[in-house]
Short mmCIF file of C-alpha atoms in Angstrom, two decimals:
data_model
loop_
_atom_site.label_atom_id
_atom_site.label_comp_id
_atom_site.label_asym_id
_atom_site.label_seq_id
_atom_site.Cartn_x
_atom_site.Cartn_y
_atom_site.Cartn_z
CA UNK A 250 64.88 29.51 207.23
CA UNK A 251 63.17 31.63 204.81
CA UNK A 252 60.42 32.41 207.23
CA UNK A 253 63.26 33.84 209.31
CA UNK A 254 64.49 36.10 206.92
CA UNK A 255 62.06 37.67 205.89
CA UNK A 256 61.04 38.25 209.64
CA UNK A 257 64.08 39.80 210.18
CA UNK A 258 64.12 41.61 206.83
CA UNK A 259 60.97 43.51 208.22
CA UNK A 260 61.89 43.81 211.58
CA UNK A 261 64.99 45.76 210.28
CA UNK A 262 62.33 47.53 208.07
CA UNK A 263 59.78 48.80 210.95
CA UNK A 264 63.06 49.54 213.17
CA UNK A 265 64.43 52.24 210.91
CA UNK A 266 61.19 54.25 210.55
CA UNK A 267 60.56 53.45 214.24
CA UNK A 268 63.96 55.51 214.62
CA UNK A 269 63.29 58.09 212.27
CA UNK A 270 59.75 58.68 213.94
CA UNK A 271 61.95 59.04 217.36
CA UNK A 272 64.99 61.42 215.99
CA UNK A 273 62.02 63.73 214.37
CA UNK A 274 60.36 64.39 217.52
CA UNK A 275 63.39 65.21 219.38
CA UNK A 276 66.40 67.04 216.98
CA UNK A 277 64.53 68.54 213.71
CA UNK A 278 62.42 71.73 213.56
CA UNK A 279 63.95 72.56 217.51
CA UNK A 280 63.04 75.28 219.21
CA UNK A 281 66.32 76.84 220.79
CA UNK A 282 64.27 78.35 223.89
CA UNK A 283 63.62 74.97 225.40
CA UNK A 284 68.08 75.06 226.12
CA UNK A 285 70.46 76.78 227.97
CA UNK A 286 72.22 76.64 225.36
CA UNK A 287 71.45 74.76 222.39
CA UNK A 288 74.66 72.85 220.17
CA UNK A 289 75.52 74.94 217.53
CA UNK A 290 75.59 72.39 215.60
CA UNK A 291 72.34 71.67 215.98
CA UNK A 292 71.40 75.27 215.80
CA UNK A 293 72.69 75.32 212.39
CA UNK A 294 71.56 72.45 211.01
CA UNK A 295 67.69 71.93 212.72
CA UNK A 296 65.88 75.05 214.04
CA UNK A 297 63.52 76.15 211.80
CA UNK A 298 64.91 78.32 208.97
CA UNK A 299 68.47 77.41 210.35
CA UNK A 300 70.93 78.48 207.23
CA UNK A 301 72.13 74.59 206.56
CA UNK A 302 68.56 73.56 206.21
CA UNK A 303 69.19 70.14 207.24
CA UNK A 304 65.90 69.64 208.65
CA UNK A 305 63.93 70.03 205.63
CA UNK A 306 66.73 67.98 203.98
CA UNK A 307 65.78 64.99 206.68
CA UNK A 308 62.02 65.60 206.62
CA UNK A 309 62.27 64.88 202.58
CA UNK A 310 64.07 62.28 203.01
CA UNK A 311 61.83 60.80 205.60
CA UNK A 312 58.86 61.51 203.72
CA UNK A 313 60.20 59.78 200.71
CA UNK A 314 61.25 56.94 202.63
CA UNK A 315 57.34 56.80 203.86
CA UNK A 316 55.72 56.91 200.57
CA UNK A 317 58.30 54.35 199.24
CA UNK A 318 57.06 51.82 202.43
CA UNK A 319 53.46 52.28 201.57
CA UNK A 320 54.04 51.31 197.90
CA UNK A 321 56.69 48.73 198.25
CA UNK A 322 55.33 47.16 201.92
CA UNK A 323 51.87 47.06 201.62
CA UNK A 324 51.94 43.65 202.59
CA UNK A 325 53.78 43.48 205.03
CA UNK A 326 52.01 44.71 208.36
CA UNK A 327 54.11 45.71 210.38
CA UNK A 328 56.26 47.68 208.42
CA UNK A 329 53.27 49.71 207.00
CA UNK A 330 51.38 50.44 210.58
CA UNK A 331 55.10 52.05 211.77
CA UNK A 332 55.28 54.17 208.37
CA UNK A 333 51.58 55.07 209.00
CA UNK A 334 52.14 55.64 212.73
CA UNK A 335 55.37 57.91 211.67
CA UNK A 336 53.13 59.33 209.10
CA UNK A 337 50.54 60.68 211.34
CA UNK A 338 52.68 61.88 214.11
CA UNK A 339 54.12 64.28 210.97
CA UNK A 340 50.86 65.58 210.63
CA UNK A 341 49.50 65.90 214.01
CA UNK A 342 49.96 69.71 214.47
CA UNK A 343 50.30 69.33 217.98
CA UNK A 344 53.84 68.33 216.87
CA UNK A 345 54.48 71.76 214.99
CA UNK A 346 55.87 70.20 212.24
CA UNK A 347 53.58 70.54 209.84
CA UNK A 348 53.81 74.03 208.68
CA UNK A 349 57.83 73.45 207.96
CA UNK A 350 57.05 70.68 205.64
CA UNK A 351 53.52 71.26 203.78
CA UNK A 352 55.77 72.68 200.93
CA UNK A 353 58.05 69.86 199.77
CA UNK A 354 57.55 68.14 197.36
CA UNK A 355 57.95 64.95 198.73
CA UNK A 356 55.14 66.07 201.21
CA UNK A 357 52.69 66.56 198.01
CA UNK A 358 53.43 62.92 196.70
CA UNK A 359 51.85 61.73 199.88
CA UNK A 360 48.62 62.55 198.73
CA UNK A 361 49.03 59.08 196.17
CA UNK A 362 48.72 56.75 199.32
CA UNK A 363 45.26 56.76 198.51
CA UNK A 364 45.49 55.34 195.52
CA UNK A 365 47.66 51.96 196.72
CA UNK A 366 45.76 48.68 197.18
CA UNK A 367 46.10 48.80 201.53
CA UNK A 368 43.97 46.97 204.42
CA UNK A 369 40.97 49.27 204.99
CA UNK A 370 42.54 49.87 208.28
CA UNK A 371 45.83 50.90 207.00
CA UNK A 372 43.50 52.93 204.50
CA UNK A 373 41.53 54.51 207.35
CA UNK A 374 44.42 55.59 208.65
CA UNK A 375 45.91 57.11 205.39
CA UNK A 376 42.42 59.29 204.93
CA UNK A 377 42.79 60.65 208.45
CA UNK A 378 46.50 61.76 207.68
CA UNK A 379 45.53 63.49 204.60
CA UNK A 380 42.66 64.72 206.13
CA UNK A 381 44.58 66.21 209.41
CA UNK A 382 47.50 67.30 206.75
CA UNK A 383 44.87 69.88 204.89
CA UNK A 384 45.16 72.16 208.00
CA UNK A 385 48.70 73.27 207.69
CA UNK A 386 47.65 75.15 203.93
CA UNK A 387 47.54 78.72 205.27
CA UNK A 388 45.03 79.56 202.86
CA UNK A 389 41.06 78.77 203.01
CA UNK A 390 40.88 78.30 199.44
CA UNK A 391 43.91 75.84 199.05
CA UNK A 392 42.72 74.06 202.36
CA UNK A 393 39.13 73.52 200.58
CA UNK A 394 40.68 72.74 196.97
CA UNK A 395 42.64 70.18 199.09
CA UNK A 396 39.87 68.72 200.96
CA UNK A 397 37.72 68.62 197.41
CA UNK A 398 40.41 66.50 196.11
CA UNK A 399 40.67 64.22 198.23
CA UNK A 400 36.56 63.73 199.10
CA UNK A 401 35.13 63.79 195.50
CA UNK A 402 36.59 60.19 194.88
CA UNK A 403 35.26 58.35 198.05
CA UNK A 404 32.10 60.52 197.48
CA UNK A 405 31.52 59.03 193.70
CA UNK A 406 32.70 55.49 194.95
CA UNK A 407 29.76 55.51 197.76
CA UNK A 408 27.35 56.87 195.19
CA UNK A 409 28.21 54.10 192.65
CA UNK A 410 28.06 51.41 195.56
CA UNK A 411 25.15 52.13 196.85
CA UNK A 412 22.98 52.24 193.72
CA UNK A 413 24.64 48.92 192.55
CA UNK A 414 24.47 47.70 196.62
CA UNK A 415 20.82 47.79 197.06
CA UNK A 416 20.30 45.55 193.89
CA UNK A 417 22.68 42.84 194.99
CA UNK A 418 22.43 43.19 198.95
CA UNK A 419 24.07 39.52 199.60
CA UNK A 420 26.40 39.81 197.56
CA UNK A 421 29.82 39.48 198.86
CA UNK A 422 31.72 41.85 196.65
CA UNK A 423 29.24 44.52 197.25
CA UNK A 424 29.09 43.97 200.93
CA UNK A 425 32.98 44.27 201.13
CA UNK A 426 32.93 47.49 198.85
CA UNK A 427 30.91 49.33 201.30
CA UNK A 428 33.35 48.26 203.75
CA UNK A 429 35.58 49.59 202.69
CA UNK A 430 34.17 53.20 201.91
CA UNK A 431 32.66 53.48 204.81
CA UNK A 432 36.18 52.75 206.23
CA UNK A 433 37.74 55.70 204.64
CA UNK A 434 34.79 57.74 205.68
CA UNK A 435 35.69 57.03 208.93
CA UNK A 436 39.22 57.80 208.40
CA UNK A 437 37.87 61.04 207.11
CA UNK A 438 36.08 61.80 209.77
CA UNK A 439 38.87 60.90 212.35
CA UNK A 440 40.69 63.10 210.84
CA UNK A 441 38.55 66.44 210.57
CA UNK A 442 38.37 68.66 213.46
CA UNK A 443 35.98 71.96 213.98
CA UNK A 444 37.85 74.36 211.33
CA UNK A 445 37.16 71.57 208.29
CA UNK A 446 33.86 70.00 209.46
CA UNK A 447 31.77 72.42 208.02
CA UNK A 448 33.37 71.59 204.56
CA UNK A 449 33.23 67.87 204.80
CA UNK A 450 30.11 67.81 205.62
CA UNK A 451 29.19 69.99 202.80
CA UNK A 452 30.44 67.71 200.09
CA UNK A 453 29.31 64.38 202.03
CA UNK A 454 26.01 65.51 203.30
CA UNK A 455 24.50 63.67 201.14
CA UNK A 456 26.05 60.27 201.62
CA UNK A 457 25.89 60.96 205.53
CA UNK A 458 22.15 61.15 204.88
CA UNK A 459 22.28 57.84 203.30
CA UNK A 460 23.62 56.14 205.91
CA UNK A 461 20.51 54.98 208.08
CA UNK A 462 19.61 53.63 204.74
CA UNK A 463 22.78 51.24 204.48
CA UNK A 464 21.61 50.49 208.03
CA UNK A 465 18.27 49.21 207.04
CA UNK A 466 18.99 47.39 203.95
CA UNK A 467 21.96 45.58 205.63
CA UNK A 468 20.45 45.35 208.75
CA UNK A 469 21.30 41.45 208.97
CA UNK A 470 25.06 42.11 208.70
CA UNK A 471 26.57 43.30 211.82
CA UNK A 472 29.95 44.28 210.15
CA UNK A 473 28.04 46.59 208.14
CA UNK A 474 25.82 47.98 210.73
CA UNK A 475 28.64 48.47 212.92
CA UNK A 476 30.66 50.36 210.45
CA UNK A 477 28.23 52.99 210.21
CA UNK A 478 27.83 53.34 213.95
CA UNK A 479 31.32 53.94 213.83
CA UNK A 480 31.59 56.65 210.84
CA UNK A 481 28.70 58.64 213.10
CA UNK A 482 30.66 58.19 216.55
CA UNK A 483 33.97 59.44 214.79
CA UNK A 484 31.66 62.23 212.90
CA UNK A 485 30.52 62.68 216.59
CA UNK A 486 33.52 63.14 218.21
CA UNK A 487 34.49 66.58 216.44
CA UNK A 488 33.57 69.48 218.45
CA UNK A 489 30.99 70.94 216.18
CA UNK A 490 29.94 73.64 218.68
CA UNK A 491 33.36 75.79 217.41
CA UNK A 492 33.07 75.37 213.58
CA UNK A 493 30.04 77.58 213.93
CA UNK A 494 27.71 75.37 210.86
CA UNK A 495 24.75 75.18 213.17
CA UNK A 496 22.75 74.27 209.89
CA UNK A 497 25.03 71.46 209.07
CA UNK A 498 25.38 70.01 212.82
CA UNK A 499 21.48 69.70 213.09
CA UNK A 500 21.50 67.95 209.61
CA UNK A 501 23.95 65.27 211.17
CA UNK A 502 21.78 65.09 214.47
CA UNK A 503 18.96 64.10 212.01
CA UNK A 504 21.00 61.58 210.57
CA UNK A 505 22.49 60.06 213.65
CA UNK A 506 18.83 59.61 215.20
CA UNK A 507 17.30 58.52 212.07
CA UNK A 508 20.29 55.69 212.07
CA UNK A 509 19.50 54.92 215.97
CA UNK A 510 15.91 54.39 215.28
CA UNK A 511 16.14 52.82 212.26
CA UNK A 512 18.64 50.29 213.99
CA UNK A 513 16.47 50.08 217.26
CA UNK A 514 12.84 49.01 214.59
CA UNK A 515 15.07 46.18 213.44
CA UNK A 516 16.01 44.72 217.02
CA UNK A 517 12.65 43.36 217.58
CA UNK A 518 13.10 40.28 215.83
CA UNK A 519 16.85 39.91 217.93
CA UNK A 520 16.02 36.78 219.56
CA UNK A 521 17.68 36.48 223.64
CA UNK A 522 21.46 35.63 223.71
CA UNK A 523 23.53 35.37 227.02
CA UNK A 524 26.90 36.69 226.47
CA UNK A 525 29.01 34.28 228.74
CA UNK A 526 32.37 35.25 227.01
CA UNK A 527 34.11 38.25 227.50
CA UNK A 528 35.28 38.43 224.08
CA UNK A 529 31.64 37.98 222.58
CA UNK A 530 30.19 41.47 223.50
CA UNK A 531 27.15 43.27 221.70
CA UNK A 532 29.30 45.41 219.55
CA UNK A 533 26.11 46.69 217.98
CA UNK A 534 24.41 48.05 221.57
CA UNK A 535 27.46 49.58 222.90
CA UNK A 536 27.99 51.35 220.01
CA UNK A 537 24.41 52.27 219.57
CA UNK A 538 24.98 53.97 223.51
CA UNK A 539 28.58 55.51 222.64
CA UNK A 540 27.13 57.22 219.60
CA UNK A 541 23.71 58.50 221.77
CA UNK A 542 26.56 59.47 224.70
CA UNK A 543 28.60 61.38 222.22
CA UNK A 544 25.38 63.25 221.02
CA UNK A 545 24.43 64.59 224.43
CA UNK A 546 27.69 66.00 225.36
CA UNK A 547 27.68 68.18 221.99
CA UNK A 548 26.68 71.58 222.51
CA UNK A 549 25.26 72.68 219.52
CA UNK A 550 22.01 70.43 219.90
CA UNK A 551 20.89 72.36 222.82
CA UNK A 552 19.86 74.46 220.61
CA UNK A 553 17.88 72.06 219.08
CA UNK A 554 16.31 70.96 222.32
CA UNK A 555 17.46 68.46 224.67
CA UNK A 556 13.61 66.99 224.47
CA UNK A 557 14.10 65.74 221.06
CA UNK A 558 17.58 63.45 222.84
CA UNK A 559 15.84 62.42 225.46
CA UNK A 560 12.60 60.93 223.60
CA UNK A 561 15.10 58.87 221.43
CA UNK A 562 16.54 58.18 224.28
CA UNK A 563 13.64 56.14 225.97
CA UNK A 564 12.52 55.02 222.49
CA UNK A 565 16.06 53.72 222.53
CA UNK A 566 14.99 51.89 225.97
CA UNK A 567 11.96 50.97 226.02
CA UNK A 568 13.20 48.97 222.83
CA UNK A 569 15.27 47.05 224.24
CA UNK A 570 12.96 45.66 227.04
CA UNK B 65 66.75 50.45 218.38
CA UNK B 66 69.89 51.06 220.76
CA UNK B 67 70.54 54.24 218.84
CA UNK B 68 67.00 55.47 219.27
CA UNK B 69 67.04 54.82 222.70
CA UNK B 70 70.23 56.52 223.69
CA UNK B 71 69.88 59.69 221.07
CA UNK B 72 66.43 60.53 222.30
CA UNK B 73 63.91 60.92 225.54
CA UNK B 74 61.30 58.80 226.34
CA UNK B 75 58.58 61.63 226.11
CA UNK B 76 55.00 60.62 226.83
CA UNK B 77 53.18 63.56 227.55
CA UNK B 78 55.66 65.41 227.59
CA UNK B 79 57.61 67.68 224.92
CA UNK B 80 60.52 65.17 223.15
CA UNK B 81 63.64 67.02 223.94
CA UNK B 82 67.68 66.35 222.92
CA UNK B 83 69.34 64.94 225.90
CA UNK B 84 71.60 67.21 228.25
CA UNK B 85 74.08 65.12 227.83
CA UNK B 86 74.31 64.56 224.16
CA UNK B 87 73.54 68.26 223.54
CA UNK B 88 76.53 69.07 226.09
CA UNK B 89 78.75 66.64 224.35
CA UNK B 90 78.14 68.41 221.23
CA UNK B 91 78.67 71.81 222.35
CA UNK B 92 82.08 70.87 223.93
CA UNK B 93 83.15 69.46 220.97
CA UNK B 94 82.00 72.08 218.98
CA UNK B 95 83.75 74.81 221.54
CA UNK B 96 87.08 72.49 220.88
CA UNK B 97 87.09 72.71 217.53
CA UNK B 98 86.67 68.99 216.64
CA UNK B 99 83.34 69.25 215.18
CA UNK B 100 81.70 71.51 212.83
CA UNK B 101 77.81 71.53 210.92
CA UNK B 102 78.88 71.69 207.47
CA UNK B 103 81.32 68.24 208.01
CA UNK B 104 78.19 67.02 209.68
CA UNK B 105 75.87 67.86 206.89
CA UNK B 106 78.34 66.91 203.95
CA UNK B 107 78.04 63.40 206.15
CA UNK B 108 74.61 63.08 205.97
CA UNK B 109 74.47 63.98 202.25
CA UNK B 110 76.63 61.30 201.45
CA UNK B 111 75.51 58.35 203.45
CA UNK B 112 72.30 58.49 201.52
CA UNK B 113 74.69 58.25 198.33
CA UNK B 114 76.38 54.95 199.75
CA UNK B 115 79.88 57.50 199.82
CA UNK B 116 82.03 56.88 202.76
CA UNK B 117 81.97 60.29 204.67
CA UNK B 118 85.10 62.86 204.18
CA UNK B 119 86.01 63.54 207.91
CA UNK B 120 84.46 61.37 210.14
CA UNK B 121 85.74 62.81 212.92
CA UNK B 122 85.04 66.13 212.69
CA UNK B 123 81.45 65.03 212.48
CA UNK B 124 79.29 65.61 215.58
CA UNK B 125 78.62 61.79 216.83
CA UNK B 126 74.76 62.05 217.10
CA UNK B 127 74.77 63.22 213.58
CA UNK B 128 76.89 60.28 212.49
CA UNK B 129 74.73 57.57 213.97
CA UNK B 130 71.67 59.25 212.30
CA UNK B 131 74.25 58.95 208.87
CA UNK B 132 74.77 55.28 209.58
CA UNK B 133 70.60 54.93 209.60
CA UNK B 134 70.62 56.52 206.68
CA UNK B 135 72.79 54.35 205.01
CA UNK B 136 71.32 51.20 206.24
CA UNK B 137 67.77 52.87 204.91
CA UNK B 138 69.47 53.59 201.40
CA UNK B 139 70.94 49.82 201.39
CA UNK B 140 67.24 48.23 202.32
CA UNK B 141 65.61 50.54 199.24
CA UNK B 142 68.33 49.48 196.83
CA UNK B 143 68.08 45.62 197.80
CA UNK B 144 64.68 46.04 197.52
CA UNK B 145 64.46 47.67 193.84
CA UNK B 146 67.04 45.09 192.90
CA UNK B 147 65.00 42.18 194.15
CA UNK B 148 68.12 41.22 196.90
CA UNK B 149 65.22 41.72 199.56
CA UNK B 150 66.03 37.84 200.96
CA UNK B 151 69.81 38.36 200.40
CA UNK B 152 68.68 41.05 203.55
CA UNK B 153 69.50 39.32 206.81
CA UNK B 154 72.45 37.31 207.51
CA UNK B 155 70.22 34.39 209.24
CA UNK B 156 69.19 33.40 206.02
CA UNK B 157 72.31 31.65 204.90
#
């Protein structure tokens, strides 16, 4: 019977913020031209810079009632993957809602997610928020002070792993440390688009050009190897061919075929396996090709010469026959 | 869940809008002179206070429900904070 209530407890729990996520997208921060005619009731209380204000009163409210989730539900699932969910559709600027709310305060106290003890997916997902959240600051400098803040932290943690990591490469602890950074790197990286790549990249170049070395001393743990793939497919992803850093796009090309190759040296010794189950696929390989596939569609490396793509790409191959 | 469902569009793809309906109710009311926004915000401000509102009535109804969430929200963080979390739901007794 206790199982039960507390079941129900969070069910309640995920509902609300469920709701609030729903009532957001529709009523607050309206734009009147979308009715013939709007309420005005709702004119007065949810356009944007309506004279009751109500929407920012909601969004604060809301935002609170996020934060307070994340620190008080941490364990609890469900209840955390709806605040997170609500959390990024607030951010998402496709939803216009971020410029209304960047300055409240209760906005600003967001930014100590990162410090709760969360699942690394739950923390992926708080990274990319924060990350997609730095492009409401109307400013370059505040965006980049912003960005600094929240990247020097996961930048000394991978520094101070990896230096202790390659001493103790079995070790459990370690092995789960770099999980986890290399999780929020990915959340980073989910979350930056082609206006704060160039930035990003600038203060983590130099763990991005450590990570084909990750790849090679953990080679013989596939959780590891496929948590870099995945940092350099979501690094991938962003259209790099608009944020104009030519310098800083070939730099990742480097590292992403330096990470293929070192990854394709190691298969050699990969002895034959027949995959009979669907649910027992080669993570590894069709990541390995989803990483080259993202790499060919971007257009800044034809300036580097499509050659150079299509040699790894037969060395990529010819390795595995 | 009811609430949600009713007060707001299912919107995939599409941009989430406020029902005809609901914004029609609301701007008949309003045009009657039952409703007005400063009832309706006074009733928000004071569900999240645990205050019964002052005129109910001449609050518009969507903004009521979203009151009544509030409430509930502001009931769940003080159980919570006062450790009543599995005092919560009524199938525990």
């Amino acid at each position: 019977m206790q199982n039960i209530n507390f079941t129900s407890f969070f069910l309640v729990s995920s509902t609300i913020v469920w709701f609030f996520g729903t009532f957001i997208n529709s009523y607050i921060y309206i734009d009147a031209a979308y009715y013939n005619p709007l309420s005005p009731i709702y004119s007065e209380m949810f356009m944007v810079n309506a004279p009751l204000n109500a929407g920012a009163w909601c969004m604060n409210y809301i935002i609170n009632k996020i934060a307070w989730n994340m620190h008080k539900y941490y364990h609890d699932v469900d209840v955390v993957e709806e605040s997170i969910r609500l959390f990024l559709d607030v951010v998402n600027v496709r939803n216009q809602k971020l410029p209304h709310i960047i300055e409240l305060d209760s906005f600003k106290n967001l930014i100590h997610m990162r410090d709760l003890q969360l699942d690394s997916k739950v923390k992926r997902n708080v990274y990319k928020g924060l990350i997609m959240a730095t492009a409401a600051f109307p400013s370059i400098e505040q965006r980049q002070e912003c960005l600094r803040h929240l990247l020097e932290p996961i930048g000394q943690r991978f520094d101070s792993i990896f230096m202790e990591g390659r001493q103790m490469v079995h070790d459990t602890g370690v092995r789960e440390k770099i999980l986890v950074v290399l999780d929020e790197l990915t959340g980073v990286a989910q979350g930056s688009n082609g206006s704060t790549f160039p930035f990003v990249y600038q203060i983590m170049r130099e763990r991005f050009r450590h990570l084909p070395e990750i790849m090679l001393v953990w080679r013989n743990y596939l959780d590891i190897v496929c948590a870099v793939f995945k940092v350099l497919i979501e690094m991938a992803t962003i259209q790099m061919a608009t944020s104009g850093a030519t310098e800083f796009s070939r730099d990742f090309y480097e590292v992403c075929l330096a990470a293929m190759r070192c990854f394709m040296e190691n298969q050699s010794q990969r002895l034959e396996k027949v995959y009979g189950d669907d649910e027992e696929q080669p993570e590894d390989v069709l990541m390995i090709v989803e990483l080259f596939k993202k790499l060919t569609i971007q257009y800044v490396f034809e300036q580097h010469g499509k050659k150079n793509i299509f040699y790894s790409f037969f060395f990529i191959v010819t390795n595995f026959f | 869940m009811i609430a949600g469902n009713v007060l707001c569009m299912d919107s995939i793809g599409e941009k989430p809008l406020i029902p005809r309906e609901i914004n029609q109710l609301s701007i008949q009311l309003s045009q009657e002179g039952k409703i007005d926004s400063q009832t309706s915000l006074g009733t928000l401000q004071m569900s999240v206070q645990l205050q019964p509102p002052q005129e109910p009535s001449k609050c518009d109804p969507t903004i009521r429900i979203l009151a009544d969430v509030l409430r509930l929200c502001e009931m769940e963080n003080r159980a919570i904070e006062s450790g009543f979390g599995s005092t919560w739901s009524p199938l525990g007794r």
